CSV table of C-alpha atoms in Angstrom, one decimal:
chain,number,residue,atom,x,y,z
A,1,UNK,CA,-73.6,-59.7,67.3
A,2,UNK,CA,-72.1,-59.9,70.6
A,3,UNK,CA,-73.5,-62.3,72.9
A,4,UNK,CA,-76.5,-61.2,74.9
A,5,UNK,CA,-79.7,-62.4,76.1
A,6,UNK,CA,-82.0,-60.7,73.4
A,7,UNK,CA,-82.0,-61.9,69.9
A,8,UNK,CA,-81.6,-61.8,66.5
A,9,UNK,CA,-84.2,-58.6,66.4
A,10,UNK,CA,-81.6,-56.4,68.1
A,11,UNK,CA,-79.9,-56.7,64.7
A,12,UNK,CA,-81.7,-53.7,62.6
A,13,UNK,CA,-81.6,-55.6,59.5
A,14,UNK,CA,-83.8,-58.2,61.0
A,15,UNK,CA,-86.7,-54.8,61.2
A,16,UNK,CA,-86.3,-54.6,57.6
A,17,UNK,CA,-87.9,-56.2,54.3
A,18,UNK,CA,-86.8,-59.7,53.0
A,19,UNK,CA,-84.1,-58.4,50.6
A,20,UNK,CA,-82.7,-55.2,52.2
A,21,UNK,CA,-82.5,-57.9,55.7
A,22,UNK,CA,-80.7,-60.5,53.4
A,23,UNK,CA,-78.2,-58.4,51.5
A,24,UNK,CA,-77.0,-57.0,54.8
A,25,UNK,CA,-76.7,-60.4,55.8
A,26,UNK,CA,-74.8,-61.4,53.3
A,27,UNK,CA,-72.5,-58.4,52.2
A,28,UNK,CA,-72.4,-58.5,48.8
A,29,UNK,CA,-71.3,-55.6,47.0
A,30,UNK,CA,-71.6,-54.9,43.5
A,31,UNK,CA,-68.3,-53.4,41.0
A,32,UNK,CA,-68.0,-51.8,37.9
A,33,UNK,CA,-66.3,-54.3,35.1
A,34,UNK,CA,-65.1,-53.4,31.6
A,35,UNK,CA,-67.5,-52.5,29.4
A,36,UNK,CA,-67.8,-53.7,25.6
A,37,UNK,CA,-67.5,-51.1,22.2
A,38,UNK,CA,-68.0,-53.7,18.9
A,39,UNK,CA,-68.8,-53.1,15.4
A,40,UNK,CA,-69.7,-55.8,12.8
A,41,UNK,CA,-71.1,-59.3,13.3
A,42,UNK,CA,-69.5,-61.1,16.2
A,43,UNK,CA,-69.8,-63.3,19.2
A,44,UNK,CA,-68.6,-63.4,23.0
A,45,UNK,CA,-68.5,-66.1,25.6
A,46,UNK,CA,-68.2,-65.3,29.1
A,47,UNK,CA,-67.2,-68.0,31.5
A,48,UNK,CA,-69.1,-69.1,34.5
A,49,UNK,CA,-67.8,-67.2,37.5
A,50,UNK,CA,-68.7,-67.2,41.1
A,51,UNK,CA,-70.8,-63.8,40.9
A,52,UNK,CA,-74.0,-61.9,39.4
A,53,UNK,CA,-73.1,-60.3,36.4
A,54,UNK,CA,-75.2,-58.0,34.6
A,55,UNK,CA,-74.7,-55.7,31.2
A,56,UNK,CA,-76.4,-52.7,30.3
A,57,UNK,CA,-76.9,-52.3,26.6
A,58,UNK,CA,-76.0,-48.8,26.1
A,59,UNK,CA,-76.3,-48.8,22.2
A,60,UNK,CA,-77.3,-51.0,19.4
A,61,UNK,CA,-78.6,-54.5,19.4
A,62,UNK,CA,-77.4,-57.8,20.7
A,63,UNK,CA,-78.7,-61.5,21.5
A,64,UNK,CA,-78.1,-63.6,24.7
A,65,UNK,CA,-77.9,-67.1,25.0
A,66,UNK,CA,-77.7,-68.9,28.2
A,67,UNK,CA,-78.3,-72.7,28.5
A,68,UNK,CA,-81.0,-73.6,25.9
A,69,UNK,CA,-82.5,-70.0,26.4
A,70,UNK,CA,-82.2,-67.1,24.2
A,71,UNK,CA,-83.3,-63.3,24.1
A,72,UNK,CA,-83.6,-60.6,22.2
A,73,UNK,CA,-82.0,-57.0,23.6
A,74,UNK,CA,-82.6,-53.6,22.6
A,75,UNK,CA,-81.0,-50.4,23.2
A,76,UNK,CA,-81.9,-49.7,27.0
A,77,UNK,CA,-82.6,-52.6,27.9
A,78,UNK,CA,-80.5,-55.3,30.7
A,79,UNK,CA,-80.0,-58.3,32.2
A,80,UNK,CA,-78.8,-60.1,34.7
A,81,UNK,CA,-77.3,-64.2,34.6
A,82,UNK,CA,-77.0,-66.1,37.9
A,83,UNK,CA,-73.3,-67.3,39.5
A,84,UNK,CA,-71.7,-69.8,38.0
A,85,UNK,CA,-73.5,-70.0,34.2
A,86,UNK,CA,-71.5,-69.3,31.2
A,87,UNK,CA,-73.7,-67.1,28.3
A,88,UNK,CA,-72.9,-65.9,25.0
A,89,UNK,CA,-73.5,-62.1,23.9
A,90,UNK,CA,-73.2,-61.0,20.4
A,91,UNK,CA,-75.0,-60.1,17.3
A,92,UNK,CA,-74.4,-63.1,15.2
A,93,UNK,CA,-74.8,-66.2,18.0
A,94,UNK,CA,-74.4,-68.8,15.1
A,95,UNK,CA,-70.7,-67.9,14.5
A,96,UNK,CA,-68.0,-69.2,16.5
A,97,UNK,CA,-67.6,-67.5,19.5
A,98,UNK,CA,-64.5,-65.2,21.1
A,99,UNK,CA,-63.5,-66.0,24.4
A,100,UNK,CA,-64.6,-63.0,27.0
A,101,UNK,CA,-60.9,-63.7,28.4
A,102,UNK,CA,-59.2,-62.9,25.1
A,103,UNK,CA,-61.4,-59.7,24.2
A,104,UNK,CA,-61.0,-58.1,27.6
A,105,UNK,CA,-57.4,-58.8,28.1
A,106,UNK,CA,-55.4,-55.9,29.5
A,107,UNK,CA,-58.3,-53.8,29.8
A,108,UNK,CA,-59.1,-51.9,32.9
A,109,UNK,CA,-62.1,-51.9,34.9
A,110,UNK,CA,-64.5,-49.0,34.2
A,111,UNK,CA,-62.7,-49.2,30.4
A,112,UNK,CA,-64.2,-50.8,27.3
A,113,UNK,CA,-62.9,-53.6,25.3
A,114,UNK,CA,-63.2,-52.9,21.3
A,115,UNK,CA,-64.3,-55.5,18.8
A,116,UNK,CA,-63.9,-54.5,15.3
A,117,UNK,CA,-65.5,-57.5,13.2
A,118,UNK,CA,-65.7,-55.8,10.1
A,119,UNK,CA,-68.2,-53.6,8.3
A,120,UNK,CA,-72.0,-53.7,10.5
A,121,UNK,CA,-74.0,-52.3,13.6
A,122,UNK,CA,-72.0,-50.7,16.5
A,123,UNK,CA,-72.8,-51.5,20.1
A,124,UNK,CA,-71.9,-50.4,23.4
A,125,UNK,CA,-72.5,-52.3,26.6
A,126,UNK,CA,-71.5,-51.3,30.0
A,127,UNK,CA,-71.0,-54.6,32.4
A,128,UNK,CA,-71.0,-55.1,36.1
A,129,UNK,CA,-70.7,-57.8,39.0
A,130,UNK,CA,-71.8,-59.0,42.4
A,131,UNK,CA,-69.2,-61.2,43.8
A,132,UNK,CA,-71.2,-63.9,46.6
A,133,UNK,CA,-69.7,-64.5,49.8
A,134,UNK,CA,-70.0,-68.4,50.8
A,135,UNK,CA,-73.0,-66.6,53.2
A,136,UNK,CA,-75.0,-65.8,50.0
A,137,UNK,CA,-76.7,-69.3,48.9
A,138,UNK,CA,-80.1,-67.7,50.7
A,139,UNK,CA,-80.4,-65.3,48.5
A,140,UNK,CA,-78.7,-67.6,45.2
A,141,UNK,CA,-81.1,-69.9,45.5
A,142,UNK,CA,-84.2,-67.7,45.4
A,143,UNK,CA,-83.4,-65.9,42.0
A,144,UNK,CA,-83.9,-67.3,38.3
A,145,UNK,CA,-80.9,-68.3,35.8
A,146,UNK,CA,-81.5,-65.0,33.8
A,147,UNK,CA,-83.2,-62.0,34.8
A,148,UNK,CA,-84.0,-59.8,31.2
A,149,UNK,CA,-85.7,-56.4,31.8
A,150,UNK,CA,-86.5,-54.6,28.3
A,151,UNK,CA,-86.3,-50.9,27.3
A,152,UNK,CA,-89.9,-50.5,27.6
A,153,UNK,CA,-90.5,-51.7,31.3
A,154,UNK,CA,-90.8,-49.3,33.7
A,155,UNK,CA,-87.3,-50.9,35.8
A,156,UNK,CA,-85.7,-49.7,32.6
A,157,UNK,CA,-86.3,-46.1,32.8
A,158,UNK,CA,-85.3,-46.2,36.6
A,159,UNK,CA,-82.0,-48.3,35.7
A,160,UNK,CA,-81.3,-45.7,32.5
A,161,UNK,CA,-80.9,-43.2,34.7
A,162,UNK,CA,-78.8,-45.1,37.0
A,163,UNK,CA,-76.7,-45.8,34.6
A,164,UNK,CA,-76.4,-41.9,33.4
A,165,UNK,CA,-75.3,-41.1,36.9
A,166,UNK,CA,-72.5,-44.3,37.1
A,167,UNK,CA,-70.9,-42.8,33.3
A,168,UNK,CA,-70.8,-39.1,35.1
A,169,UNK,CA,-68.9,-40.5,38.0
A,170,UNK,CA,-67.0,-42.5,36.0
A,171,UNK,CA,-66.0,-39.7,33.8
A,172,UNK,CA,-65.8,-36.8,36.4
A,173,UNK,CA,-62.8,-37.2,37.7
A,174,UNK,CA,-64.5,-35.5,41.3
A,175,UNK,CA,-62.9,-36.6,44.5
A,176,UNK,CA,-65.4,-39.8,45.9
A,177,UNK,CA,-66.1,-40.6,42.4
A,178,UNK,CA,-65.0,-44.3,42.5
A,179,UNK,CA,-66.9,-45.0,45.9
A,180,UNK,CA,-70.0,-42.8,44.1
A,181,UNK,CA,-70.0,-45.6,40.8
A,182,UNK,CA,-69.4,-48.5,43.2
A,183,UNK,CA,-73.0,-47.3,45.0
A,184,UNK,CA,-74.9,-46.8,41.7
A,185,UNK,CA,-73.6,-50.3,40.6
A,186,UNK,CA,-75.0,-51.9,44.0
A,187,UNK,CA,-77.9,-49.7,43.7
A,188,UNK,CA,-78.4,-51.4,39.9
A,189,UNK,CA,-77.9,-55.0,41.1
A,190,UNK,CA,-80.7,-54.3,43.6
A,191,UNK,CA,-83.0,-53.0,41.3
A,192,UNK,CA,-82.7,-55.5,39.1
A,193,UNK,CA,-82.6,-58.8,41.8
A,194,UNK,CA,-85.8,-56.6,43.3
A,195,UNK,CA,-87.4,-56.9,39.4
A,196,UNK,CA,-87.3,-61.0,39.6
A,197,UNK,CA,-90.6,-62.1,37.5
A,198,UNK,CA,-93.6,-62.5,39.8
A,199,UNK,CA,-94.5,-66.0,38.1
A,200,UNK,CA,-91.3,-67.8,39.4
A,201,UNK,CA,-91.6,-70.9,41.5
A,202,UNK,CA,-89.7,-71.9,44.1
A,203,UNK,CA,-88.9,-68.5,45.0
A,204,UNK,CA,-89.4,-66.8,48.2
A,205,UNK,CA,-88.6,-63.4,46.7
A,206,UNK,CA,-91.2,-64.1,43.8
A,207,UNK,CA,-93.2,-64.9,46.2
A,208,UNK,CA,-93.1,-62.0,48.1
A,209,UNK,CA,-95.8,-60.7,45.4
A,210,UNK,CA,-98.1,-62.7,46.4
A,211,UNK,CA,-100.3,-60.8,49.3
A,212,UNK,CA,-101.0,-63.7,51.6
A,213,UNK,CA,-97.8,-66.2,51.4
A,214,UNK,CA,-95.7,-62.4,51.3
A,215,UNK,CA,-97.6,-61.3,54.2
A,216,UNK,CA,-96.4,-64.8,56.3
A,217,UNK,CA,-92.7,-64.5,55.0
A,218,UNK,CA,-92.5,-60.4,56.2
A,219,UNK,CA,-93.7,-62.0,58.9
A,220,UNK,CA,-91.1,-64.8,59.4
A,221,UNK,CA,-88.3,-62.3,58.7
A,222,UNK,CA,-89.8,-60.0,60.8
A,223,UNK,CA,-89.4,-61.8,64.4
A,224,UNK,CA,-87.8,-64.9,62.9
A,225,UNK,CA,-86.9,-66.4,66.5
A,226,UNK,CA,-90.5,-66.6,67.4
A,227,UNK,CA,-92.2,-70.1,68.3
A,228,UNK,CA,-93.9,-69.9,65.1
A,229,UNK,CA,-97.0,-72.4,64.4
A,230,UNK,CA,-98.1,-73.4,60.9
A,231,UNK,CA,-101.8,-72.3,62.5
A,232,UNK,CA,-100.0,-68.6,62.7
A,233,UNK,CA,-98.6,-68.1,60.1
A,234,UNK,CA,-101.6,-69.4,58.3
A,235,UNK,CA,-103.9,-67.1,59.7
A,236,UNK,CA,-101.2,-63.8,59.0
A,237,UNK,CA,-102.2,-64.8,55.2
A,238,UNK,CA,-105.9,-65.3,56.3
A,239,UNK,CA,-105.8,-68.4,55.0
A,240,UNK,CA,-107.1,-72.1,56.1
A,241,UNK,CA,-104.0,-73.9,57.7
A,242,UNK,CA,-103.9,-76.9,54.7
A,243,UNK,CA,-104.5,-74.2,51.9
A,244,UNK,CA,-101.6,-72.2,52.9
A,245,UNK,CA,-99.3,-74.9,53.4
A,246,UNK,CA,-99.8,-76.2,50.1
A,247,UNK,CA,-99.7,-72.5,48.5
A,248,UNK,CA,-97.0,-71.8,50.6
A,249,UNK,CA,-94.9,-74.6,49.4
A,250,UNK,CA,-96.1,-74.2,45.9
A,251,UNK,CA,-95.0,-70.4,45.8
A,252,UNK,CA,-92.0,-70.7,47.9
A,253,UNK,CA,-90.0,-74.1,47.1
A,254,UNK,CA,-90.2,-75.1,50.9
A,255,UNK,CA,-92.6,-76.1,53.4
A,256,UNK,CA,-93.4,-73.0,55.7
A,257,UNK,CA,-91.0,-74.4,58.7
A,258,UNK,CA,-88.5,-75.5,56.3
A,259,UNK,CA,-88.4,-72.2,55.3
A,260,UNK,CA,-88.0,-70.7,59.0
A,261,UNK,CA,-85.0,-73.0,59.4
A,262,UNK,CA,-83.1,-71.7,56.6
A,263,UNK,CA,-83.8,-68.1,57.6
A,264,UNK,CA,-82.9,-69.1,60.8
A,265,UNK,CA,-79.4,-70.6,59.7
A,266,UNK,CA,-78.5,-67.6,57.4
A,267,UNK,CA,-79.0,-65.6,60.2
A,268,UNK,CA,-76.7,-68.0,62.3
A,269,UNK,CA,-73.9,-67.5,59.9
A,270,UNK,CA,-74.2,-63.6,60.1
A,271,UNK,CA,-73.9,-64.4,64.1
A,272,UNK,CA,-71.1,-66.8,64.4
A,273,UNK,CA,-69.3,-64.5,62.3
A,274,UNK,CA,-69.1,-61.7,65.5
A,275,UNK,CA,-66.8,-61.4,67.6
A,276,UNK,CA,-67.3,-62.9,71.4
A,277,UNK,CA,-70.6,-64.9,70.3
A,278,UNK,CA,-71.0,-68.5,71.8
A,279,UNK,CA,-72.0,-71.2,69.6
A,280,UNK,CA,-74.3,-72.0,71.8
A,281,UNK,CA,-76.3,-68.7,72.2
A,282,UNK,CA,-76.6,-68.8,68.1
A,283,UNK,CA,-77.9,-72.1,68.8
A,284,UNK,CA,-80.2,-70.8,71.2
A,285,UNK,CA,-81.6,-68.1,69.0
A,286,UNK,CA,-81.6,-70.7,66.4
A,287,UNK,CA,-84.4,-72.8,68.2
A,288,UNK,CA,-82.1,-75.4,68.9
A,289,UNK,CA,-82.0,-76.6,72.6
A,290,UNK,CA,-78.0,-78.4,72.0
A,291,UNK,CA,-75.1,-77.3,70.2
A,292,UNK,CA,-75.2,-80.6,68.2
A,293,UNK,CA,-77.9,-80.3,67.1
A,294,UNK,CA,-78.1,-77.5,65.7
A,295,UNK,CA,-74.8,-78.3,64.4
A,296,UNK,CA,-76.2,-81.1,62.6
A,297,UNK,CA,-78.8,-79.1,61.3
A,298,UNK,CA,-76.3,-76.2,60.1
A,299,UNK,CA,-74.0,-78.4,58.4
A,300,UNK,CA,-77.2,-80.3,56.3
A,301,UNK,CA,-78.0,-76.8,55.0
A,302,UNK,CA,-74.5,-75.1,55.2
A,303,UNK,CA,-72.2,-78.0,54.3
A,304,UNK,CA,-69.8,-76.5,56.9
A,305,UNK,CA,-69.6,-76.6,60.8
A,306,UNK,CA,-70.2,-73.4,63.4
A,307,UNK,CA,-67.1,-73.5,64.8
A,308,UNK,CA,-65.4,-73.6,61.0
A,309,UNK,CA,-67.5,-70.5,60.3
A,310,UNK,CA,-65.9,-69.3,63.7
A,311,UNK,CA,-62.4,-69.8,62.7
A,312,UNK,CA,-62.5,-68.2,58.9
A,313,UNK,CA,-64.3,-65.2,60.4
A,314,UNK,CA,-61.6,-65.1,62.3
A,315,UNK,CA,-58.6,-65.4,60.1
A,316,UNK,CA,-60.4,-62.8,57.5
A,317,UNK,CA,-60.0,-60.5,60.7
A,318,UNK,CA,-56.2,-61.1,61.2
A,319,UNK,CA,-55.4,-60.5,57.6
């Protein structure tokens, strides 16, 4: 965003909904990883990484295990485990496990490892990932550890035949193919991130279920530079300005303005990242009447300065 006198409203993506604004904030695109072909009784443990991942069960059964947590999947059904949190996938979970480094060594992405453990069930699992730029903590911090969506949920049927369409690219050899599979793979990371159960707290994408405290963060996202007053936003969910506060923070994880401040720095580091834009406009658009303190105030929630957002931006463009 080049510096001008409007705001952060001539950015299209700030016209949008909650997700489809912060994902074009944040730039995250979603790849095709090696897949999984087993047979037998057998065990796999992926290492924490820096990204979504997700796996599609294709065929046969499997168990995950993440943390203290364990599920249950069925042919058909997915799921989705947050950045940074090791899990285990396999058939038999009270074996040792294989390390996901040693059974996918040398294989391609968009190939399948093969697990032969002996006599048993076969299973096929196709696996993907959404790599999160240092931008993406808005969005991190709004979705659960493990999202799980089962064969017989109505996501499922939509993301079955997303993945039929990503296994005909893949296997088509047609010219675009690869750019095709990379789409379907962001287009499955959406719908699953977009699937998030309604009942989590401390989530403003949860929360954007609920029809008053949604209506006040559309709102928020919206026209997020406005002078915004608890007493407005209130009366958006048609609600008493003490009863939405407390649902608000209840739903949400954040008190309303808290809230607006965080949008209001994620939408700063999208800014700063432009070319010709003044610290001191983002500031401006930011609410803040100083550079310092909205400096202070970006580096509480960012853990970095403006102007050091300024300069990577800037070597990522001379590479």
């Amino acid at each position: 965003m080049a510096e001008n006198p409007d705001s952060y409203r001539d950015n299209p993506a700030s016209l949008e909904d909650p997700l489809s604004q912060i994902l074009s904030l944040i730039d995250a695109r979603a790849v095709m990883s090696s897949g999984l072909r087993a047979r037998g009784l057998w065990a796999v443990r992926v290492a924490p990484v820096g990204a979504l991942k997700c796996n599609i069960i294709k065929g046969g059964q499997c168990q995950l295990d993440v943390g203290a947590a364990r599920w249950a999947l069925e042919e058909g059904s997915c799921f989705l485990v947050g950045a940074n949190l090791p899990f285990i996938i396999g058939t038999d979970l009270d074996r040792i496990p294989k390390a996901a480094e040693d059974v996918f060594a040398g294989v391609k992405a968009n190939d399948c490892a093969w697990l032969d453990t002996g006599p048993g069930p076969d299973f096929h699992c196709l696996g993907g990932r959404m790599d999160l730029p240092a931008t993406a903590g808005f969005l991190a911090d709004a979705l659960p550890p493990v999202i799980v969506i089962h064969a017989d949920e109505p996501a499922a049927v939509r993301l079955r035949w997303l993945v039929d369409r990503l296994e005909e690219e893949l296997s088509s050899g047609s010219i675009g193919a690869s750019v095709m599979a990379a789409t379907i793979m962001q287009m499955i990371f959406i719908e699953m991130i977009r699937n998030i159960p309604s009942g989590q707290v401390g989530s403003w994408l949860a929360a954007l279920a609920d029809p008053r405290i949604g209506a006040s963060l559309r709102a928020l996202h919206q026209d997020p530079e406005r002078n915004w007053r608890i007493e407005d936003l209130a009366s958006v969910a048609c609600l008493s300005r003490s009863r939405f506060s407390a649902r608000f923070r209840s739903a949400v994880g954040l008190p309303p303005m808290g809230y607006l401040t965080r949008l209001r720095i994620a939408l700063a580091q999208k800014a700063l990242a432009q070319p010709g834009t003044t610290i001191t406009a983002v500031a401006a658009r930011a609410g803040y009447g100083s550079e310092s303190a909205f400096g202070f105030a970006f580096r509480r929630i960012t853990g970095v300065t403006p102007r050091q957002v300024q300069k990577q931006a800037s070597r990522e463009k001379e590479v």
